[in-house]
């Protein structure tokens, strides 16, 4: 029977050697359920061991707690092992402007690489766990392991692309398109992690979604009601089921007329 992290019984057993503490085994990168997302495939055992050795610690972050704040000095990147986070900056009025929602398998903290200071604050949306990756140690490892360097560059490129997509989302899309794009994006990210792309929990509040999309909480509530009425969604508290993903993608792309 497959384990939840995608390993078979045989592959799991092959990692268990006499005297190996089970708890240690559970925290190794090779056995993490997010291995294929936050680490490159193709690393040999020695490279995986070296990567394990630089992980500072596995850190639990309770719901509502801060992982890092604006202005904090940069020391670590954080690979999200479990849970969800939001990142935000401060607008001109000193209010919170959410810049992204992050989930397991993603790295956060890359905003600080250029200046050695964090430009956003990261807060856990639920009880979460991260792997601390000291950046100084990682830099040396990136030099020594070209496959890891290529994967890291790819992740940075994806982050830049995501930020550009948000700018396009907020600048050129109507409210219906913004909300449809938000749901489609979540769907694809959950699917990449082996979860259902059609049914998932919204870990963020309606107010937080509105903040991120540049819409009021009333607008988000109206859009939820409208999408439900049109047969696009089924909503039960925070659980959302996408009933017509194809039409949602068409709304996002502007190829489906929707008023």
XYZ file of N, CA, C and O in Angstrom, residues 32-233:
808
model
N 10.366 12.945 2.699
C 9.357 13.995 2.874
C 8.348 13.916 1.737
O 8.713 13.703 0.572
N 7.080 14.140 2.058
C 6.027 14.063 1.040
C 6.166 15.159 -0.007
O 5.621 15.053 -1.106
N 6.911 16.252 0.309
C 7.073 17.354 -0.626
C 8.388 17.264 -1.403
O 8.786 18.208 -2.068
N 9.055 16.121 -1.316
C 10.383 15.960 -1.909
C 10.418 16.345 -3.377
O 11.304 17.065 -3.831
N 9.435 15.892 -4.154
C 9.477 16.132 -5.588
C 9.223 17.588 -5.950
O 9.542 18.019 -7.049
N 8.651 18.365 -5.023
C 8.335 19.748 -5.323
C 9.430 20.710 -4.888
O 9.821 21.581 -5.654
N 9.916 20.567 -3.671
C 10.866 21.564 -3.187
C 12.315 21.123 -3.359
O 13.221 21.896 -3.064
N 12.538 19.894 -3.835
C 13.892 19.429 -4.113
C 13.935 18.837 -5.518
O 12.951 18.288 -5.990
N 15.091 18.929 -6.191
C 15.180 18.389 -7.546
C 15.268 16.881 -7.558
O 15.822 16.267 -6.649
N 14.724 16.280 -8.596
C 14.876 14.856 -8.785
C 16.264 14.595 -9.357
O 16.860 15.430 -10.007
N 16.770 13.421 -9.113
C 18.043 13.036 -9.713
C 19.249 13.201 -8.818
O 20.363 12.886 -9.226
N 19.057 13.720 -7.601
C 20.186 13.802 -6.679
C 20.522 12.399 -6.181
O 19.632 11.620 -5.856
N 21.819 12.095 -6.126
C 22.185 10.787 -5.595
C 22.155 10.823 -4.072
O 21.912 11.857 -3.453
N 22.394 9.661 -3.450
C 22.267 9.559 -1.995
C 23.234 10.480 -1.270
O 22.891 11.069 -0.238
N 24.449 10.608 -1.792
C 25.438 11.482 -1.142
C 24.976 12.935 -1.152
O 25.110 13.656 -0.151
N 24.441 13.373 -2.297
C 23.953 14.752 -2.390
C 22.757 14.974 -1.467
O 22.633 16.026 -0.830
N 21.869 13.978 -1.393
C 20.732 14.095 -0.493
C 21.190 14.179 0.957
O 20.657 14.951 1.749
N 22.217 13.398 1.307
C 22.747 13.445 2.667
C 23.333 14.820 2.973
O 23.157 15.355 4.071
N 24.037 15.397 2.007
C 24.622 16.721 2.215
C 23.531 17.771 2.395
O 23.667 18.689 3.210
N 22.471 17.630 1.629
C 21.349 18.562 1.773
C 20.703 18.410 3.150
O 20.380 19.401 3.814
N 20.524 17.175 3.586
C 19.963 16.938 4.917
C 20.813 17.587 6.003
O 20.299 18.116 6.982
N 22.126 17.534 5.821
C 23.036 18.007 6.857
C 22.984 19.516 7.053
O 23.297 20.019 8.132
N 22.595 20.268 6.006
C 22.568 21.727 6.171
C 21.219 22.224 6.694
O 21.100 23.403 7.048
N 20.204 21.347 6.707
C 18.920 21.778 7.262
C 19.114 22.106 8.733
O 19.529 21.263 9.524
N 18.835 23.361 9.112
C 19.091 23.774 10.491
C 18.198 23.058 11.483
O 18.652 22.477 12.450
N 16.901 23.095 11.232
C 15.942 22.434 12.117
C 14.582 22.425 11.436
O 14.334 23.165 10.500
N 13.725 21.543 11.921
C 12.329 21.584 11.531
C 11.606 22.423 12.571
O 11.665 22.115 13.750
N 10.956 23.460 12.113
C 10.369 24.438 13.029
C 8.854 24.451 12.895
O 8.323 24.611 11.798
N 8.173 24.275 14.008
C 6.711 24.345 14.026
C 6.287 25.803 14.207
O 6.854 26.527 15.026
N 5.303 26.217 13.422
C 4.784 27.581 13.489
C 3.272 27.475 13.685
O 2.550 27.017 12.808
N 2.808 27.872 14.852
C 1.381 27.747 15.156
C 0.567 28.784 14.392
O 1.086 29.819 13.955
N -0.709 28.488 14.238
C -1.604 29.371 13.503
C -1.562 30.794 14.062
O -1.643 30.997 15.273
N -1.377 31.754 13.165
C -1.321 33.155 13.558
C 0.054 33.629 13.975
O 0.254 34.837 14.178
N 1.010 32.716 14.090
C 2.373 33.097 14.487
C 3.174 33.560 13.276
O 2.903 33.178 12.140
N 4.180 34.370 13.555
C 4.999 34.960 12.495
C 6.280 34.157 12.304
O 6.974 33.835 13.269
N 6.585 33.858 11.050
C 7.830 33.166 10.715
C 8.974 34.161 10.601
O 10.061 33.948 11.124
N 8.739 35.257 9.901
C 9.694 36.379 9.853
C 8.919 37.652 9.576
O 7.773 37.613 9.099
N 9.539 38.792 9.900
C 8.870 40.085 9.774
C 9.633 40.998 8.820
O 10.830 40.798 8.568
N 8.938 42.013 8.327
C 9.582 43.047 7.517
C 10.739 43.655 8.317
O 10.580 44.031 9.477
N 11.910 43.728 7.676
C 13.083 44.316 8.323
C 13.962 43.329 9.050
O 15.077 43.683 9.459
N 13.495 42.090 9.237
C 14.336 41.066 9.876
C 15.547 40.770 8.998
O 15.449 40.766 7.761
N 16.677 40.514 9.625
C 17.874 40.151 8.865
C 17.692 38.775 8.235
O 17.008 37.904 8.783
N 18.295 38.599 7.083
C 18.138 37.375 6.312
C 19.190 36.353 6.718
O 20.381 36.617 6.624
N 18.716 35.212 7.170
C 19.609 34.117 7.506
C 19.202 32.809 6.844
O 20.051 32.044 6.391
N 17.879 32.563 6.795
C 17.385 31.278 6.304
C 16.367 31.435 5.197
O 15.624 32.423 5.151
N 16.349 30.436 4.308
C 15.177 30.177 3.496
C 14.344 29.141 4.235
O 14.864 28.411 5.078
N 13.062 29.079 3.909
C 12.189 28.142 4.605
C 11.420 27.312 3.589
O 10.708 27.857 2.736
N 11.596 26.001 3.661
C 10.812 25.084 2.842
C 9.598 24.663 3.663
O 9.737 24.114 4.755
N 8.420 24.956 3.151
C 7.199 24.623 3.893
C 6.971 23.123 3.802
O 6.797 22.573 2.717
N 6.969 22.492 4.936
C 6.795 21.034 5.017
C 5.321 20.681 5.204
O 4.808 19.747 4.590
N 4.643 21.450 6.040
C 3.226 21.251 6.314
C 2.571 22.612 6.483
O 3.179 23.534 7.031
N 1.313 22.728 6.035
C 0.559 23.929 6.341
C 0.555 24.982 5.246
O 1.004 24.758 4.117
N 0.060 26.169 5.597
C -0.105 27.291 4.681
C 0.329 28.585 5.370
O 0.175 28.734 6.588
N 0.829 29.524 4.574
C 1.249 30.836 5.063
C 0.679 31.929 4.161
O 0.265 31.674 3.032
N 0.664 33.132 4.707
C 0.440 34.312 3.880
C 1.625 35.245 4.075
O 2.260 35.256 5.146
N 1.960 35.998 3.043
C 2.984 37.035 3.172
C 2.322 38.377 2.878
O 1.424 38.468 2.028
N 2.769 39.398 3.584
C 2.199 40.725 3.333
C 3.245 41.807 3.519
O 4.253 41.639 4.219
N 3.007 42.938 2.842
C 3.778 44.155 3.025
C 2.847 45.216 3.603
O 1.667 44.946 3.835
N 3.378 46.391 3.852
C 2.561 47.488 4.377
C 2.323 48.511 3.286
O 3.250 48.896 2.564
N 1.065 48.946 3.150
C 0.754 49.972 2.153
C 1.064 51.363 2.713
O 1.563 51.498 3.848
N 0.757 52.389 1.947
C 1.112 53.756 2.344
C 0.425 54.179 3.634
O 0.939 55.017 4.381
N -0.746 53.612 3.882
C -1.482 53.953 5.106
C -1.030 53.104 6.292
O -1.558 53.253 7.404
N -0.066 52.213 6.072
C 0.407 51.358 7.156
C -0.418 50.100 7.340
O -0.220 49.354 8.305
N -1.367 49.866 6.410
C -2.196 48.675 6.499
C -1.552 47.476 5.814
O -0.607 47.600 5.037
N -2.111 46.329 6.070
C -1.592 45.077 5.524
C -2.032 44.901 4.079
O -3.201 45.003 3.760
N -1.061 44.634 3.201
C -1.366 44.294 1.809
C -0.786 42.905 1.530
O 0.428 42.730 1.472
N -1.669 41.924 1.403
C -1.226 40.548 1.207
C -0.621 40.394 -0.183
O -1.208 40.802 -1.191
N 0.561 39.803 -0.232
C 1.284 39.638 -1.495
C 1.280 38.201 -1.988
O 1.678 37.946 -3.126
N 0.863 37.249 -1.150
C 0.832 35.874 -1.615
C 0.382 34.908 -0.541
O 0.420 35.219 0.657
N -0.046 33.735 -1.001
C -0.362 32.614 -0.119
C 0.539 31.449 -0.509
O 0.626 31.103 -1.696
N 1.219 30.866 0.468
C 2.177 29.810 0.196
C 1.731 28.515 0.866
O 1.104 28.539 1.931
N 2.091 27.403 0.254
C 1.675 26.101 0.769
C 2.844 25.127 0.757
O 3.952 25.451 0.290
N 2.592 23.918 1.290
C 3.633 22.901 1.403
C 4.290 22.648 0.054
O 3.637 22.597 -0.981
N 5.628 22.513 0.089
C 6.392 22.278 -1.126
C 6.973 23.539 -1.723
O 7.717 23.480 -2.709
N 6.673 24.703 -1.122
C 7.188 25.960 -1.644
C 8.215 26.551 -0.693
O 8.194 26.294 0.507
N 9.119 27.351 -1.254
C 10.121 28.066 -0.466
C 9.645 29.482 -0.197
O 9.108 30.134 -1.092
N 9.851 29.966 1.012
C 9.605 31.373 1.294
C 10.841 31.971 1.938
O 11.652 31.277 2.548
N 10.969 33.283 1.764
C 12.133 33.986 2.286
C 13.043 34.512 1.197
O 14.014 35.215 1.487
N 12.744 34.194 -0.072
C 13.623 34.621 -1.162
C 13.573 36.126 -1.397
O 14.421 36.676 -2.094
N 12.586 36.809 -0.811
C 12.505 38.265 -0.958
C 13.711 38.982 -0.386
O 13.995 40.123 -0.753
N 14.428 38.312 0.526
C 15.519 38.970 1.250
C 16.900 38.709 0.645
O 17.899 39.255 1.134
N 16.982 37.916 -0.397
C 18.296 37.514 -0.915
C 19.113 38.712 -1.383
O 20.318 38.790 -1.131
N 18.485 39.685 -2.041
C 19.244 40.786 -2.648
C 19.726 41.808 -1.625
O 20.769 42.445 -1.825
N 18.995 42.002 -0.531
C 19.323 43.076 0.423
C 19.694 42.576 1.811
O 20.064 43.383 2.671
N 19.565 41.263 2.041
C 19.811 40.673 3.363
C 18.799 41.124 4.414
O 19.043 40.968 5.615
N 17.690 41.701 3.958
C 16.600 42.074 4.857
C 15.276 41.600 4.236
O 15.089 41.680 3.019
N 14.372 41.140 5.079
C 13.075 40.708 4.574
C 12.200 41.912 4.238
O 12.145 42.889 4.983
N 11.517 41.825 3.098
C 10.655 42.912 2.636
C 9.178 42.602 2.864
O 8.312 43.387 2.460
N 8.893 41.473 3.475
C 7.517 41.123 3.790
C 7.487 40.358 5.106
O 8.533 39.965 5.642
N 6.299 40.177 5.628
C 6.077 39.399 6.843
C 5.348 38.120 6.457
O 4.438 38.150 5.631
N 5.751 36.989 7.049
C 5.119 35.698 6.770
C 4.416 35.196 8.023
O 5.028 35.107 9.093
N 3.131 34.876 7.889
C 2.303 34.440 9.014
C 1.643 33.114 8.658
O 1.142 32.932 7.543
N 1.618 32.188 9.617
C 0.994 30.882 9.394
C -0.525 31.010 9.411
O -1.101 31.596 10.331
N -1.179 30.447 8.398
C -2.638 30.450 8.335
C -3.241 29.287 9.111
O -4.443 29.262 9.366
N -2.422 28.326 9.462
C -2.817 27.170 10.264
C -1.553 26.631 10.920
O -0.446 27.095 10.631
N -1.678 25.681 11.815
C -0.494 25.070 12.404
C 0.357 24.477 11.286
O -0.131 23.654 10.498
N 1.608 24.909 11.206
C 2.458 24.566 10.069
C 3.838 24.131 10.550
O 4.158 24.232 11.735
N 4.629 23.657 9.604
C 6.000 23.250 9.908
C 6.888 23.572 8.714
O 6.501 23.354 7.563
N 8.062 24.137 8.990
C 9.006 24.489 7.932
C 10.361 23.859 8.215
O 10.688 23.535 9.359
N 11.138 23.682 7.154
C 12.537 23.296 7.278
C 13.372 24.559 7.107
O 13.260 25.242 6.081
N 14.195 24.886 8.099
C 15.078 26.045 7.999
C 16.313 25.669 7.189
O 16.981 24.680 7.487
N 16.618 26.464 6.170
C 17.772 26.209 5.314
C 18.706 27.407 5.405
O 18.447 28.450 4.775
N 19.785 27.332 6.184
C 20.723 28.455 6.276
C 21.269 28.802 4.891
O 21.820 27.943 4.198
N 21.106 30.059 4.482
C 21.424 30.420 3.101
C 22.922 30.350 2.815
O 23.331 29.981 1.704
N 23.754 30.689 3.784
C 25.205 30.609 3.565
C 25.623 29.176 3.233
O 26.427 28.944 2.323
N 25.080 28.224 3.959
C 25.402 26.821 3.699
C 24.832 26.376 2.358
O 25.464 25.612 1.614
N 23.630 26.860 2.053
C 23.013 26.478 0.793
C 23.806 27.000 -0.394
O 23.963 26.295 -1.408
N 24.324 28.215 -0.290
C 25.095 28.781 -1.395
C 26.281 27.896 -1.760
O 26.560 27.671 -2.937
N 26.990 27.394 -0.760
C 28.127 26.520 -1.028
C 27.673 25.224 -1.675
O 28.305 24.707 -2.604
N 26.546 24.716 -1.208
C 26.020 23.473 -1.766
C 25.578 23.672 -3.213
O 25.729 22.769 -4.047
N 25.032 24.833 -3.534
C 24.615 25.117 -4.901
C 25.801 25.125 -5.858
O 25.686 24.719 -7.015
N 26.945 25.576 -5.359
C 28.161 25.564 -6.173
C 28.613 24.128 -6.431
O 29.038 23.780 -7.536
N 28.494 23.304 -5.419
C 28.997 21.928 -5.505
C 28.053 20.985 -6.252
O 28.492 19.956 -6.779
N 26.737 21.320 -6.282
C 25.748 20.411 -6.883
C 24.994 21.167 -7.975
O 23.998 21.858 -7.698
N 25.430 21.051 -9.224
C 24.785 21.800 -10.323
C 23.294 21.514 -10.450
O 22.513 22.422 -10.776
N 22.863 20.292 -10.195
C 21.436 19.971 -10.315
C 20.617 20.770 -9.319
O 19.504 21.219 -9.624
N 21.144 20.957 -8.132
C 20.450 21.735 -7.115
C 20.412 23.207 -7.500
O 19.403 23.896 -7.293
N 21.505 23.698 -8.075
C 21.564 25.094 -8.523
C 20.538 25.355 -9.614
O 19.829 26.367 -9.580
N 20.422 24.441 -10.578
C 19.442 24.615 -11.647
C 18.022 24.635 -11.098
O 17.186 25.437 -11.512
N 17.754 23.759 -10.129
C 16.420 23.711 -9.539
C 16.133 24.988 -8.758
O 15.014 25.516 -8.801
N 17.127 25.504 -8.050
C 16.941 26.730 -7.283
C 16.647 27.904 -8.215
O 15.764 28.727 -7.939
N 17.376 27.972 -9.329
C 17.112 29.026 -10.314
C 15.700 28.901 -10.873
O 15.015 29.909 -11.102
N 15.262 27.666 -11.094
C 13.920 27.445 -11.613
C 12.870 27.925 -10.615
O 11.867 28.541 -10.995
N 13.101 27.667 -9.336
C 12.154 28.107 -8.309
C 12.103 29.627 -8.217
O 11.039 30.222 -8.051
N 13.260 30.283 -8.340
C 13.285 31.742 -8.310
C 12.552 32.305 -9.520
O 11.812 33.302 -9.413
N 12.737 31.675 -10.685
C 12.042 32.120 -11.887
C 10.536 31.967 -11.727
O 9.767 32.857 -12.125
N 10.099 30.869 -11.124
C 8.669 30.661 -10.898
C 8.099 31.720 -9.965
O 6.970 32.184 -10.146
N 8.896 32.120 -8.966
C 8.439 33.146 -8.026
C 8.283 34.487 -8.734
O 7.311 35.218 -8.511
N 9.240 34.816 -9.609
C 9.149 36.067 -10.369
C 7.926 36.045 -11.277
O 7.179 37.025 -11.373
N 7.716 34.910 -11.943
C 6.563 34.769 -12.832
C 5.264 34.918 -12.053
O 4.304 35.544 -12.529
N 5.217 34.349 -10.856
C 4.019 34.435 -10.032
C 3.724 35.885 -9.651
O 2.578 36.332 -9.696
N 4.771 36.637 -9.286
C 4.570 38.036 -8.925
C 4.089 38.845 -10.128
O 3.229 39.724 -9.993
N 4.638 38.543 -11.308
C 4.191 39.238 -12.512
C 2.732 38.915 -12.813
O 1.970 39.783 -13.246
N 2.335 37.664 -12.556
C 0.951 37.256 -12.791
C 0.004 37.995 -11.856
O -1.107 38.371 -12.249
N 0.450 38.214 -10.613
C -0.381 38.949 -9.659
C -0.571 40.397 -10.121
O -1.667 40.952 -10.042
N 0.502 41.000 -10.622
C 0.403 42.373 -11.130
C -0.595 42.446 -12.288
O -1.413 43.369 -12.372
N -0.551 41.450 -13.179
C -1.497 41.405 -14.285
C -2.908 41.182 -13.765
O -3.869 41.805 -14.231
N -3.015 40.307 -12.782
C -4.313 39.982 -12.185
C -4.983 41.231 -11.624
O -6.161 41.493 -11.856
N -4.230 42.012 -10.893
C -4.794 43.178 -10.215
C -4.952 44.369 -11.148
O -5.783 45.249 -10.908
N -4.152 44.400 -12.199
C -4.158 45.572 -13.059
C -5.154 45.528 -14.193
O -5.759 46.550 -14.545
N -5.350 44.361 -14.792
C -6.110 44.294 -16.037
C -7.382 43.455 -15.972
O -8.169 43.472 -16.908
N -7.597 42.705 -14.911
C -8.735 41.802 -14.864
C -9.915 42.399 -14.105
O -9.736 43.144 -13.146
N -11.106 42.046 -14.548
C -12.299 42.403 -13.805
C -12.403 41.507 -12.574
O -11.718 40.506 -12.449
N -13.305 41.869 -11.669
C -13.421 41.149 -10.403
C -13.713 39.668 -10.614
O -13.123 38.811 -9.949
N -14.599 39.349 -11.554
C -14.930 37.944 -11.790
C -13.717 37.174 -12.280
O -13.502 36.023 -11.893
N -12.919 37.801 -13.141
C -11.712 37.153 -13.642
C -10.696 36.942 -12.522
O -10.041 35.902 -12.455
N -10.558 37.936 -11.668
C -9.593 37.829 -10.568
C -9.923 36.636 -9.670
O -9.046 35.843 -9.313
N -11.198 36.538 -9.324
C -11.595 35.468 -8.410
C -11.485 34.107 -9.085
O -11.045 33.130 -8.475
N -11.887 34.020 -10.349
C -11.755 32.759 -11.083
C -10.284 32.362 -11.196
O -9.925 31.187 -11.011
N -9.410 33.327 -11.480
C -7.981 33.043 -11.597
C -7.409 32.557 -10.273
O -6.555 31.660 -10.243
N -7.866 33.147 -9.193
C -7.419 32.737 -7.861
C -7.768 31.273 -7.604
O -6.931 30.493 -7.139
N -8.988 30.870 -7.929
C -9.424 29.491 -7.711
C -8.687 28.520 -8.631
O -8.274 27.431 -8.213
N -8.498 28.909 -9.881
C -7.786 28.052 -10.841
C -6.339 27.850 -10.394
O -5.791 26.750 -10.489
N -5.722 28.917 -9.897
C -4.340 28.823 -9.415
C -4.223 27.872 -8.231
O -3.327 27.018 -8.191
N -5.132 28.002 -7.271
C -5.122 27.089 -6.129
C -5.314 25.644 -6.584
O -4.630 24.730 -6.114
N -6.235 25.447 -7.513
C -6.515 24.112 -8.019
C -5.272 23.461 -8.604
O -4.957 22.301 -8.304
N -4.544 24.202 -9.432
C -3.353 23.636 -10.080
C -2.249 23.347 -9.071
O -1.520 22.355 -9.199
N -2.135 24.191 -8.054
C -1.095 23.973 -7.053
C -1.405 22.765 -6.178
O -0.505 21.993 -5.817
N -2.679 22.584 -5.829
C -3.043 21.389 -5.057
C -2.848 20.129 -5.893
O -2.395 19.094 -5.389
N -3.177 20.204 -7.168
C -3.003 19.038 -8.035
C -1.537 18.635 -8.124
O -1.212 17.442 -8.112
N -0.627 19.618 -8.191
C 0.801 19.332 -8.261
C 1.297 18.622 -7.009
O 2.313 17.918 -7.040
N 0.558 18.786 -5.912
C 0.959 18.159 -4.651
C 0.256 16.827 -4.416
O 0.379 16.243 -3.348
N -0.467 16.352 -5.410
C -1.119 15.060 -5.294
C -2.471 15.093 -4.625
O -3.043 14.051 -4.314
N -3.008 16.306 -4.403
C -4.328 16.448 -3.807
C -5.372 16.670 -4.896
O -5.052 16.890 -6.056
N -6.631 16.633 -4.508
C -7.702 16.850 -5.459
C -7.640 18.274 -6.015
O -7.558 19.236 -5.234
N -7.690 18.435 -7.330
C -7.720 19.782 -7.899
C -9.110 20.405 -7.883
O -9.264 21.583 -8.206
N -10.103 19.619 -7.511
C -11.483 20.089 -7.585
C -12.108 20.379 -6.223
O -13.035 21.188 -6.137
N -11.631 19.719 -5.172
C -12.190 19.934 -3.836
C -11.054 20.233 -2.865
O -10.130 19.433 -2.735
N -11.109 21.389 -2.211
C -10.046 21.764 -1.283
C -10.572 22.787 -0.284
O -11.623 23.401 -0.483
N -9.818 22.950 0.795
C -10.154 23.902 1.841
C -9.492 25.252 1.554
O -8.316 25.306 1.185
N -10.238 26.321 1.728
C -9.652 27.658 1.681
C -9.072 27.966 3.053
O -9.810 28.146 4.025
N -7.770 27.966 3.146
C -7.112 28.197 4.439
C -7.126 29.664 4.838
O -6.864 30.000 5.985
N -7.403 30.526 3.879
C -7.441 31.961 4.144
C -8.897 32.423 4.251
O -9.809 31.790 3.716
N -9.115 33.521 4.955
C -10.469 34.048 5.134
C -10.905 34.809 3.884
O -10.082 35.156 3.018
N -12.206 35.096 3.791
C -12.709 35.885 2.670
C -12.094 37.280 2.674
O -11.813 37.850 1.615
N -11.898 37.819 3.859
C -11.267 39.134 3.954
C -9.849 39.101 3.402
O -9.411 40.025 2.702
N -9.101 38.029 3.701
C -7.732 37.901 3.202
C -7.704 37.704 1.694
O -6.833 38.248 1.000
N -8.648 36.926 1.173
C -8.735 36.759 -0.284
C -9.010 38.106 -0.945
O -8.374 38.465 -1.954
N -9.951 38.870 -0.374
C -10.259 40.177 -0.915
C -9.069 41.117 -0.868
O -8.796 41.850 -1.836
N -8.353 41.103 0.234
C -7.157 41.933 0.365
C -6.156 41.606 -0.736
O -5.591 42.496 -1.379
N -5.940 40.326 -0.969
C -4.973 39.871 -1.980
C -5.411 40.279 -3.387
O -4.585 40.712 -4.206
N -6.707 40.162 -3.673
C -7.216 40.425 -5.018
C -7.593 41.882 -5.247
O -7.994 42.256 -6.347
N -7.492 42.698 -4.208
C -7.879 44.098 -4.355
C -9.379 44.282 -4.398
O -9.892 45.186 -5.075
N -10.114 43.422 -3.674
C -11.572 43.464 -3.640
C -12.042 43.531 -2.187
O -11.321 43.127 -1.282
N -13.244 44.017 -1.980
C -13.800 44.055 -0.628
C -14.306 42.673 -0.239
O -14.574 41.820 -1.104
N -14.482 42.462 1.057
C -15.032 41.191 1.525
C -16.450 41.005 0.999
O -16.884 39.868 0.706
N -17.192 42.112 0.834
C -18.538 42.030 0.277
C -18.495 41.541 -1.167
O -19.351 40.755 -1.600
N -17.496 41.987 -1.924
C -17.343 41.551 -3.313
C -17.039 40.058 -3.388
O -17.570 39.351 -4.252
N -16.186 39.576 -2.482
C -15.865 38.152 -2.465
C -17.110 37.330 -2.150
O -17.373 36.300 -2.783
N -17.901 37.792 -1.192
C -19.137 37.082 -0.847
C -20.111 37.070 -2.022
O -20.742 36.043 -2.307
N -20.208 38.195 -2.735
C -21.100 38.255 -3.895
C -20.618 37.321 -5.007
O -21.423 36.642 -5.655
N -19.308 37.278 -5.208
C -18.766 36.416 -6.260
C -18.961 34.946 -5.919
O -19.271 34.136 -6.801
N -18.797 34.607 -4.661
C -19.057 33.227 -4.245
C -20.512 32.852 -4.520
O -20.804 31.771 -5.057
N -21.422 33.733 -4.167
C -22.837 33.474 -4.402
C -23.144 33.372 -5.896
O -23.907 32.495 -6.337
N -22.545 34.265 -6.680
C -22.780 34.254 -8.121
C -22.238 32.971 -8.765
O -22.915 32.337 -9.581
N -21.028 32.573 -8.370
C -20.428 31.365 -8.936
C -21.228 30.123 -8.531
O -21.370 29.179 -9.303
N -21.734 30.127 -7.303
C -22.575 29.007 -6.862
C -23.853 28.948 -7.688
O -24.280 27.874 -8.141
N -24.489 30.089 -7.893
C -25.744 30.154 -8.648
C -25.553 29.705 -10.089
O -26.433 29.064 -10.691
N -24.369 30.012 -10.654
C -24.087 29.659 -12.040
C -23.587 28.222 -12.195
O -23.262 27.787 -13.298
N -23.518 27.482 -11.083
C -23.084 26.092 -11.163
C -21.590 25.908 -11.311
O -21.123 24.837 -11.742
N -20.827 26.922 -10.946
C -19.367 26.837 -11.036
C -18.750 26.253 -9.773
O -17.695 25.608 -9.835
N -19.397 26.491 -8.637
C -18.832 26.102 -7.349
C -19.891 25.451 -6.467
O -21.085 25.706 -6.615
